[in-house]
GROMACS .gro file of C-alpha atoms in nm:
model
  381
    1MET     CA    1   1.523   2.286  -0.372
    2THR     CA    2   1.127   2.372  -0.465
    3TYR     CA    3   1.144   2.108  -0.725
    4VAL     CA    4   1.290   1.836  -0.547
    5VAL     CA    5   1.064   1.865  -0.260
    6GLN     CA    6   0.745   1.898  -0.465
    7GLY     CA    7   0.882   1.565  -0.675
    8PHE     CA    8   0.847   1.378  -0.327
    9MET     CA    9   0.512   1.522  -0.307
   10ALA     CA   10   0.386   1.449  -0.663
   11LEU     CA   11   0.484   1.089  -0.628
   12TYR     CA   12   0.199   1.035  -0.411
   13PHE     CA   13  -0.061   1.167  -0.617
   14LEU     CA   14  -0.108   0.862  -0.780
   15TYR     CA   15  -0.096   0.653  -0.421
   16PRO     CA   16  -0.470   0.597  -0.377
   17LEU     CA   17  -0.461   0.435  -0.725
   18ALA     CA   18  -0.171   0.214  -0.674
   19LEU     CA   19  -0.330   0.112  -0.285
   20SER     CA   20  -0.652   0.058  -0.496
   21ARG     CA   21  -0.481  -0.174  -0.736
   22GLN     CA   22  -0.354  -0.345  -0.421
   23GLY     CA   23  -0.705  -0.417  -0.247
   24VAL     CA   24  -0.687  -0.139  -0.019
   25ASP     CA   25  -1.033   0.021   0.069
   26LEU     CA   26  -1.129   0.392   0.036
   27VAL     CA   27  -1.118   0.445   0.419
   28ARG     CA   28  -0.802   0.299   0.471
   29THR     CA   29  -0.665   0.466   0.178
   30GLY     CA   30  -0.791   0.784   0.342
   31TRP     CA   31  -0.611   0.727   0.656
   32LEU     CA   32  -0.271   0.672   0.481
   33MET     CA   33  -0.308   0.989   0.231
   34SER     CA   34  -0.448   1.213   0.555
   35ALA     CA   35  -0.164   1.060   0.815
   36PHE     CA   36   0.113   1.240   0.589
   37PHE     CA   37  -0.065   1.602   0.599
   38LEU     CA   38  -0.160   1.527   0.995
   39ALA     CA   39   0.185   1.499   1.082
   40THR     CA   40   0.305   1.786   0.865
   41THR     CA   41   0.041   2.005   1.059
   42LEU     CA   42   0.157   1.882   1.371
   43VAL     CA   43   0.526   1.958   1.314
   44ARG     CA   44   0.483   2.312   1.177
   45PRO     CA   45   0.561   2.476   1.526
   46LEU     CA   46   0.870   2.252   1.514
   47GLY     CA   47   0.963   2.345   1.161
   48SER     CA   48   0.948   2.704   1.291
   49LEU     CA   49   1.153   2.657   1.586
   50CYS     CA   50   1.385   2.460   1.392
   51THR     CA   51   1.425   2.728   1.141
   52GLU     CA   52   1.485   3.018   1.422
   53ARG     CA   53   1.744   2.814   1.611
   54LEU     CA   54   1.934   2.591   1.364
   55GLY     CA   55   1.914   2.793   1.056
   56VAL     CA   56   1.767   2.734   0.719
   57TRP     CA   57   2.044   2.518   0.594
   58ARG     CA   58   2.031   2.255   0.884
   59THR     CA   59   1.693   2.212   0.864
   60LEU     CA   60   1.674   2.161   0.497
   61LEU     CA   61   1.952   1.937   0.528
   62LEU     CA   62   1.807   1.727   0.849
   63SER     CA   63   1.456   1.702   0.749
   64GLY     CA   64   1.562   1.594   0.400
   65LEU     CA   65   1.771   1.313   0.502
   66GLY     CA   66   1.480   1.205   0.751
   67MET     CA   67   1.247   1.208   0.465
   68GLY     CA   68   1.469   0.971   0.242
   69VAL     CA   69   1.531   0.751   0.556
   70ALA     CA   70   1.172   0.692   0.627
   71SER     CA   71   1.067   0.648   0.273
   72LEU     CA   72   1.300   0.305   0.288
   73GLY     CA   73   0.998   0.167   0.516
   74LEU     CA   74   0.770   0.161   0.205
   75ALA     CA   75   0.998  -0.119   0.064
   76VAL     CA   76   0.947  -0.340   0.374
   77PRO     CA   77   0.648  -0.572   0.336
   78GLY     CA   78   0.417  -0.510   0.634
   79SER     CA   79   0.080  -0.422   0.779
   80PHE     CA   80  -0.141  -0.117   0.784
   81SER     CA   81   0.025  -0.016   1.085
   82LEU     CA   82   0.366   0.005   0.938
   83LEU     CA   83   0.242   0.205   0.651
   84LEU     CA   84   0.075   0.429   0.868
   85ALA     CA   85   0.391   0.476   1.072
   86VAL     CA   86   0.583   0.536   0.741
   87ARG     CA   87   0.360   0.796   0.629
   88LEU     CA   88   0.353   0.982   0.920
   89LEU     CA   89   0.731   1.023   0.948
   90GLN     CA   90   0.733   1.109   0.595
   91GLY     CA   91   0.467   1.382   0.665
   92GLY     CA   92   0.656   1.494   0.983
   93PHE     CA   93   0.991   1.558   0.795
   94TYR     CA   94   0.798   1.694   0.485
   95GLY     CA   95   0.650   1.942   0.710
   96VAL     CA   96   1.007   2.084   0.861
   97TYR     CA   97   1.129   2.092   0.556
   98MET     CA   98   0.868   2.290   0.373
   99VAL     CA   99   0.846   2.579   0.690
  100GLY     CA  100   1.224   2.610   0.628
  101LEU     CA  101   1.215   2.664   0.269
  102THR     CA  102   0.936   2.908   0.244
  103ALA     CA  103   1.065   3.096   0.538
  104TYR     CA  104   1.375   3.135   0.334
  105GLN     CA  105   1.209   3.219   0.010
  106ALA     CA  106   1.041   3.485   0.242
  107LEU     CA  107   1.350   3.630   0.368
  108VAL     CA  108   1.529   3.669   0.073
  109ILE     CA  109   1.293   3.788  -0.208
  110PRO     CA  110   1.243   4.163  -0.169
  111PRO     CA  111   0.910   4.311  -0.153
  112ASP     CA  112   0.915   4.506  -0.496
  113ILE     CA  113   0.939   4.181  -0.707
  114ARG     CA  114   0.748   3.958  -0.449
  115GLY     CA  115   0.460   3.880  -0.696
  116ALA     CA  116   0.660   3.781  -0.990
  117ALA     CA  117   0.954   3.609  -0.806
  118PHE     CA  118   0.689   3.367  -0.634
  119ALA     CA  119   0.534   3.299  -0.976
  120LEU     CA  120   0.866   3.184  -1.078
  121VAL     CA  121   0.959   2.972  -0.772
  122SER     CA  122   0.601   2.834  -0.818
  123VAL     CA  123   0.738   2.696  -1.147
  124GLY     CA  124   0.915   2.451  -0.920
  125TYR     CA  125   0.564   2.347  -0.780
  126VAL     CA  126   0.446   2.237  -1.088
  127MET     CA  127   0.703   2.086  -1.290
  128PRO     CA  128   0.676   1.746  -1.098
  129GLN     CA  129   0.348   1.714  -1.232
  130LEU     CA  130   0.457   1.715  -1.573
  131THR     CA  131   0.742   1.492  -1.516
  132VAL     CA  132   0.707   1.275  -1.201
  133VAL     CA  133   0.320   1.229  -1.233
  134PRO     CA  134   0.298   1.081  -1.572
  135GLY     CA  135   0.646   0.868  -1.511
  136ALA     CA  136   0.430   0.700  -1.207
  137ASP     CA  137   0.158   0.683  -1.412
  138PHE     CA  138   0.368   0.484  -1.673
  139LEU     CA  139   0.520   0.273  -1.393
  140LEU     CA  140   0.162   0.185  -1.231
  141SER     CA  141  -0.018   0.092  -1.568
  142ARG     CA  142   0.249  -0.183  -1.606
  143GLY     CA  143   0.240  -0.308  -1.267
  144TRP     CA  144   0.554  -0.219  -1.189
  145LEU     CA  145   0.463  -0.124  -0.792
  146GLY     CA  146   0.812  -0.165  -0.627
  147VAL     CA  147   0.991   0.060  -0.911
  148TYR     CA  148   0.698   0.331  -0.827
  149LEU     CA  149   0.784   0.319  -0.455
  150ALA     CA  150   1.162   0.271  -0.472
  151GLN     CA  151   1.149   0.636  -0.609
  152ALA     CA  152   1.053   0.779  -0.269
  153PRO     CA  153   1.369   0.765  -0.077
  154LEU     CA  154   1.569   0.910  -0.390
  155TRP     CA  155   1.354   1.206  -0.409
  156GLY     CA  156   1.389   1.255  -0.009
  157PHE     CA  157   1.772   1.228  -0.048
  158ALA     CA  158   1.781   1.479  -0.315
  159CYS     CA  159   1.624   1.723  -0.097
  160ALA     CA  160   1.884   1.686   0.173
  161ALA     CA  161   2.133   1.751  -0.120
  162ALA     CA  162   1.974   2.036  -0.233
  163ALA     CA  163   2.009   2.221   0.096
  164PHE     CA  164   2.377   2.308  -0.024
  165LEU     CA  165   2.202   2.540  -0.248
  166VAL     CA  166   2.160   2.768   0.037
  167PRO     CA  167   2.400   3.053   0.051
  168ARG     CA  168   2.694   3.046   0.301
  169GLU     CA  169   2.590   3.382   0.476
  170LEU     CA  170   2.240   3.251   0.505
  171ALA     CA  171   2.334   2.920   0.614
  172ARG     CA  172   2.548   3.034   0.898
  173GLU     CA  173   2.250   3.305   1.014
  174ARG     CA  174   2.047   3.210   1.346
  175ARG     CA  175   1.893   3.529   1.521
  176PRO     CA  176   1.850   3.544   1.906
  177ARG     CA  177   1.524   3.393   2.009
  178GLU     CA  178   1.393   3.764   2.140
  179ASP     CA  179   1.447   3.874   1.746
  180TRP     CA  180   1.149   3.651   1.643
  181GLY     CA  181   0.852   3.797   1.786
  182SER     CA  182   0.558   3.622   1.972
  183TRP     CA  183   0.240   3.393   1.838
  184GLY     CA  184   0.045   3.694   2.029
  185GLU     CA  185   0.148   3.946   1.788
  186LEU     CA  186   0.064   3.706   1.504
  187ARG     CA  187  -0.269   3.667   1.564
  188ARG     CA  188  -0.323   4.014   1.594
  189LEU     CA  189  -0.232   4.053   1.216
  190SER     CA  190  -0.508   4.235   1.009
  191GLY     CA  191  -0.586   3.982   0.696
  192LEU     CA  192  -0.474   3.708   0.882
  193VAL     CA  193  -0.839   3.521   0.929
  194PRO     CA  194  -0.929   3.537   0.557
  195LEU     CA  195  -0.583   3.416   0.448
  196LEU     CA  196  -0.618   3.117   0.666
  197VAL     CA  197  -0.974   3.039   0.585
  198SER     CA  198  -0.893   3.073   0.219
  199LEU     CA  199  -0.574   2.809   0.251
  200LEU     CA  200  -0.777   2.577   0.394
  201LEU     CA  201  -1.055   2.610   0.107
  202PHE     CA  202  -0.763   2.602  -0.150
  203ALA     CA  203  -0.602   2.319   0.013
  204LEU     CA  204  -0.917   2.087   0.059
  205VAL     CA  205  -0.997   2.126  -0.308
  206ASN     CA  206  -0.653   2.064  -0.437
  207ALA     CA  207  -0.598   1.791  -0.229
  208THR     CA  208  -0.933   1.596  -0.349
  209GLY     CA  209  -0.842   1.739  -0.689
  210LEU     CA  210  -0.517   1.617  -0.745
  211GLN     CA  211  -0.552   1.280  -0.544
  212TYR     CA  212  -0.864   1.154  -0.626
  213LEU     CA  213  -0.980   1.283  -0.985
  214PRO     CA  214  -0.715   1.067  -1.137
  215SER     CA  215  -0.854   0.787  -0.941
  216LEU     CA  216  -1.185   0.817  -1.043
  217ALA     CA  217  -1.050   0.880  -1.423
  218GLY     CA  218  -0.891   0.529  -1.400
  219GLU     CA  219  -1.190   0.387  -1.243
  220LYS     CA  220  -1.395   0.516  -1.576
  221GLY     CA  221  -1.099   0.392  -1.800
  222LEU     CA  222  -0.961   0.720  -1.882
  223SER     CA  223  -0.614   0.828  -1.831
  224ALA     CA  224  -0.498   0.861  -1.468
  225SER     CA  225  -0.267   1.141  -1.523
  226ARG     CA  226  -0.440   1.351  -1.796
  227PHE     CA  227  -0.593   1.587  -1.564
  228VAL     CA  228  -0.288   1.616  -1.370
  229VAL     CA  229  -0.073   1.718  -1.672
  230GLY     CA  230  -0.381   1.946  -1.792
  231VAL     CA  231  -0.355   2.121  -1.445
  232ALA     CA  232   0.065   2.145  -1.462
  233LEU     CA  233   0.034   2.278  -1.813
  234ALA     CA  234  -0.213   2.597  -1.741
  235ALA     CA  235  -0.035   2.656  -1.440
  236LEU     CA  236   0.297   2.641  -1.539
  237GLY     CA  237   0.180   2.904  -1.843
  238VAL     CA  238  -0.009   3.122  -1.589
  239ARG     CA  239   0.320   3.118  -1.380
  240LEU     CA  240   0.556   3.214  -1.641
  241ALA     CA  241   0.339   3.446  -1.851
  242GLY     CA  242   0.094   3.601  -1.570
  243SER     CA  243   0.323   3.717  -1.298
  244ARG     CA  244   0.247   4.082  -1.427
  245PHE     CA  245  -0.096   4.021  -1.275
  246MET     CA  246   0.012   3.992  -0.906
  247ASP     CA  247   0.205   4.302  -0.893
  248SER     CA  248   0.042   4.448  -0.588
  249CYS     CA  249  -0.094   4.316  -0.243
  250ALA     CA  250  -0.454   4.412  -0.403
  251LYS     CA  251  -0.431   4.188  -0.661
  252ARG     CA  252  -0.298   3.896  -0.481
  253MET     CA  253  -0.587   3.922  -0.252
  254GLY     CA  254  -0.838   3.924  -0.530
  255LEU     CA  255  -0.663   3.641  -0.745
  256LEU     CA  256  -0.643   3.406  -0.406
  257GLY     CA  257  -1.037   3.455  -0.367
  258GLY     CA  258  -1.097   3.377  -0.749
  259SER     CA  259  -0.862   3.097  -0.761
  260VAL     CA  260  -1.062   2.898  -0.485
  261VAL     CA  261  -1.389   2.939  -0.692
  262LEU     CA  262  -1.246   2.827  -1.017
  263MET     CA  263  -1.087   2.528  -0.886
  264GLY     CA  264  -1.415   2.402  -0.727
  265GLY     CA  265  -1.573   2.473  -1.051
  266ALA     CA  266  -1.359   2.311  -1.265
  267GLY     CA  267  -1.328   2.005  -1.027
  268LEU     CA  268  -1.731   1.968  -1.059
  269ALA     CA  269  -1.682   1.998  -1.430
  270ALA     CA  270  -1.410   1.696  -1.447
  271LEU     CA  271  -1.673   1.449  -1.253
  272GLU     CA  272  -1.868   1.490  -1.570
  273ALA     CA  273  -1.585   1.447  -1.831
  274GLY     CA  274  -1.630   1.142  -2.036
  275SER     CA  275  -1.305   1.133  -2.258
  276ASP     CA  276  -0.958   1.240  -2.204
  277GLY     CA  277  -0.965   1.556  -2.422
  278ALA     CA  278  -1.275   1.669  -2.182
  279LEU     CA  279  -1.065   1.580  -1.855
  280LEU     CA  280  -0.755   1.755  -2.030
  281ALA     CA  281  -0.966   2.088  -2.068
  282CYS     CA  282  -1.084   2.045  -1.694
  283GLY     CA  283  -0.735   2.011  -1.615
  284LEU     CA  284  -0.658   2.334  -1.775
  285LEU     CA  285  -0.929   2.537  -1.625
  286TYR     CA  286  -0.838   2.391  -1.290
  287GLY     CA  287  -0.481   2.489  -1.347
  288VAL     CA  288  -0.542   2.824  -1.425
  289GLY     CA  289  -0.729   2.885  -1.055
  290MET     CA  290  -0.429   2.664  -0.942
  291GLY     CA  291  -0.154   2.873  -1.110
  292PHE     CA  292  -0.246   3.203  -0.986
  293GLY     CA  293  -0.367   3.069  -0.643
  294PHE     CA  294  -0.054   2.928  -0.496
  295PRO     CA  295   0.218   3.192  -0.580
  296VAL     CA  296  -0.019   3.428  -0.457
  297VAL     CA  297  -0.021   3.250  -0.131
  298LEU     CA  298   0.325   3.226  -0.099
  299ALA     CA  299   0.355   3.622  -0.185
  300LEU     CA  300   0.041   3.720   0.064
  301ILE     CA  301   0.260   3.559   0.371
  302PRO     CA  302   0.542   3.806   0.353
  303ASP     CA  303   0.274   4.065   0.224
  304LEU     CA  304   0.074   4.030   0.568
  305ILE     CA  305   0.343   3.907   0.797
  306PRO     CA  306   0.662   4.129   0.900
  307PRO     CA  307   0.985   3.967   0.858
  308ARG     CA  308   1.059   3.907   1.254
  309LEU     CA  309   0.702   3.715   1.250
  310ARG     CA  310   0.772   3.528   0.918
  311PRO     CA  311   0.899   3.166   1.075
  312LYS     CA  312   0.582   3.171   1.293
  313GLY     CA  313   0.347   3.320   0.991
  314VAL     CA  314   0.469   3.050   0.781
  315ALA     CA  315   0.416   2.771   1.026
  316LEU     CA  316   0.056   2.897   1.092
  317ALA     CA  317  -0.024   2.952   0.712
  318PHE     CA  318   0.092   2.591   0.636
  319PHE     CA  319  -0.106   2.447   0.946
  320ALA     CA  320  -0.422   2.574   0.793
  321MET     CA  321  -0.349   2.428   0.426
  322ASP     CA  322  -0.226   2.117   0.575
  323GLY     CA  323  -0.607   2.106   0.734
  324GLY     CA  324  -0.729   2.063   0.391
  325TRP     CA  325  -0.503   1.790   0.310
  326ILE     CA  326  -0.600   1.592   0.622
  327ALA     CA  327  -0.952   1.652   0.586
  328ALA     CA  328  -0.996   1.554   0.219
  329PRO     CA  329  -0.876   1.187   0.240
  330LEU     CA  330  -1.085   1.124   0.536
  331ALA     CA  331  -1.385   1.306   0.357
  332VAL     CA  332  -1.354   1.114   0.060
  333GLY     CA  333  -1.278   0.792   0.224
  334TYR     CA  334  -1.574   0.813   0.484
  335LEU     CA  335  -1.809   0.963   0.205
  336GLY     CA  336  -1.737   0.705  -0.061
  337ARG     CA  337  -1.843   0.408   0.161
  338PHE     CA  338  -2.188   0.541   0.092
  339ALA     CA  339  -2.180   0.761  -0.236
  340GLY     CA  340  -1.902   0.607  -0.443
  341LEU     CA  341  -1.578   0.795  -0.515
  342GLU     CA  342  -1.778   1.033  -0.757
  343GLY     CA  343  -2.042   1.099  -0.478
  344ALA     CA  344  -1.775   1.208  -0.206
  345ILE     CA  345  -1.574   1.454  -0.419
  346LEU     CA  346  -1.863   1.632  -0.542
  347PRO     CA  347  -1.957   1.819  -0.190
  348ILE     CA  348  -1.602   1.878  -0.169
  349MET     CA  349  -1.575   2.082  -0.490
  350GLY     CA  350  -1.927   2.257  -0.423
  351LEU     CA  351  -1.766   2.373  -0.127
  352GLY     CA  352  -1.488   2.534  -0.274
  353LEU     CA  353  -1.686   2.717  -0.515
  354LEU     CA  354  -1.939   2.849  -0.269
  355GLY     CA  355  -1.678   2.874   0.004
  356GLY     CA  356  -1.449   3.054  -0.213
  357GLY     CA  357  -1.708   3.295  -0.303
  358ALA     CA  358  -1.801   3.387   0.040
  359VAL     CA  359  -1.474   3.457   0.154
  360TRP     CA  360  -1.395   3.670  -0.123
  361GLY     CA  361  -1.691   3.871  -0.059
  362PHE     CA  362  -1.684   3.917   0.345
  363GLY     CA  363  -1.301   3.876   0.399
  364TRP     CA  364  -1.073   3.984   0.113
  365ARG     CA  365  -1.286   4.253  -0.071
  366PRO     CA  366  -1.274   4.503   0.209
  367LEU     CA  367  -0.904   4.438   0.268
  368CYS     CA  368  -0.864   4.497  -0.126
  369ARG     CA  369  -1.019   4.804  -0.103
  370ARG     CA  370  -0.792   4.922   0.192
  371ARG     CA  371  -0.493   4.805   0.037
  372ARG     CA  372  -0.554   4.958  -0.275
  373GLY     CA  373  -0.578   5.314  -0.123
  374GLU     CA  374  -0.237   5.255   0.037
  375GLU     CA  375  -0.083   5.159  -0.286
  376GLU     CA  376  -0.210   5.421  -0.453
  377SER     CA  377  -0.121   5.687  -0.174
  378GLY     CA  378   0.234   5.519  -0.164
  379ASP     CA  379   0.201   5.378   0.186
  380GLY     CA  380   0.167   5.016   0.083
  381THR     CA  381   0.427   4.751   0.113
   0.00000   0.00000   0.00000
């Protein structure tokens, strides 16, 4: 399930490049990229409600069908307004699917293997970058835009088909409304604020790096997919071999703070890359940060949020991440008008480097000390 829904997402890492080759300016490209994540953000509470009321299986099936049907609109020649509407629909159904999928993972993975399990789950987030992105690069480099766009509904319908992998007993499970807690309880949880700020920064840097560094490389005459392939290779290696470093909540907090700093620094270095080899090296460094960062994010959500609050907690956490994916394309689009694409990427990566360090020092570090003490005394989760 993770692989197919991220395959749907990864297809659009090269969408800015496709739009650029059609003569679409950076501002309109920014709105088309941002619209997807704006819709994703707005439907997070709906995704939580669907998961609570309909159950995991129905939520995944219906939202996957929605992704497939909505994506058919990309094949219809039309105006910017039509493309914007399609992107909003795609993002809305994707957002509901991700809430259902992440809540399902949080419910079925036991606490004692959470770090390693989410590291393996996150392999599904990386594999499309090694398979879908190079394939998209191949198609776009040959001018086969129609074939590239035709893949989107196929990935959407594959997401719907993947819903049948949910175990039957969980597919039937629907709890009464009163068992799921309240938003007020969620706001009072310790560690929620640094988690949300970290997710926002993580997403802001990642949205910029994965969607716009390939476009910048293409403008410089370098391989558009080389950076993403480097990211995926390193992230895959980290998630397969480095899961033991994520075996406690305190370690996961520290890794999340460090990952944002590393990604921002690697993104800044990629701006100076003058060859495919240098770009690959920057991608590998960036991928180490992302490789630890995302499984840690998935594991920290159930670490910090009790089971009955998890559908709402997942929705809020992904709301924060969506904020970064919404803001990044708009920031790049409008800054790019005056500073060019490279000048637009620079301050965002710098914010990741400096902001990630600040959140670590003032947010995660005190919580790490407290949780480490709890774990050593046997009181931690």
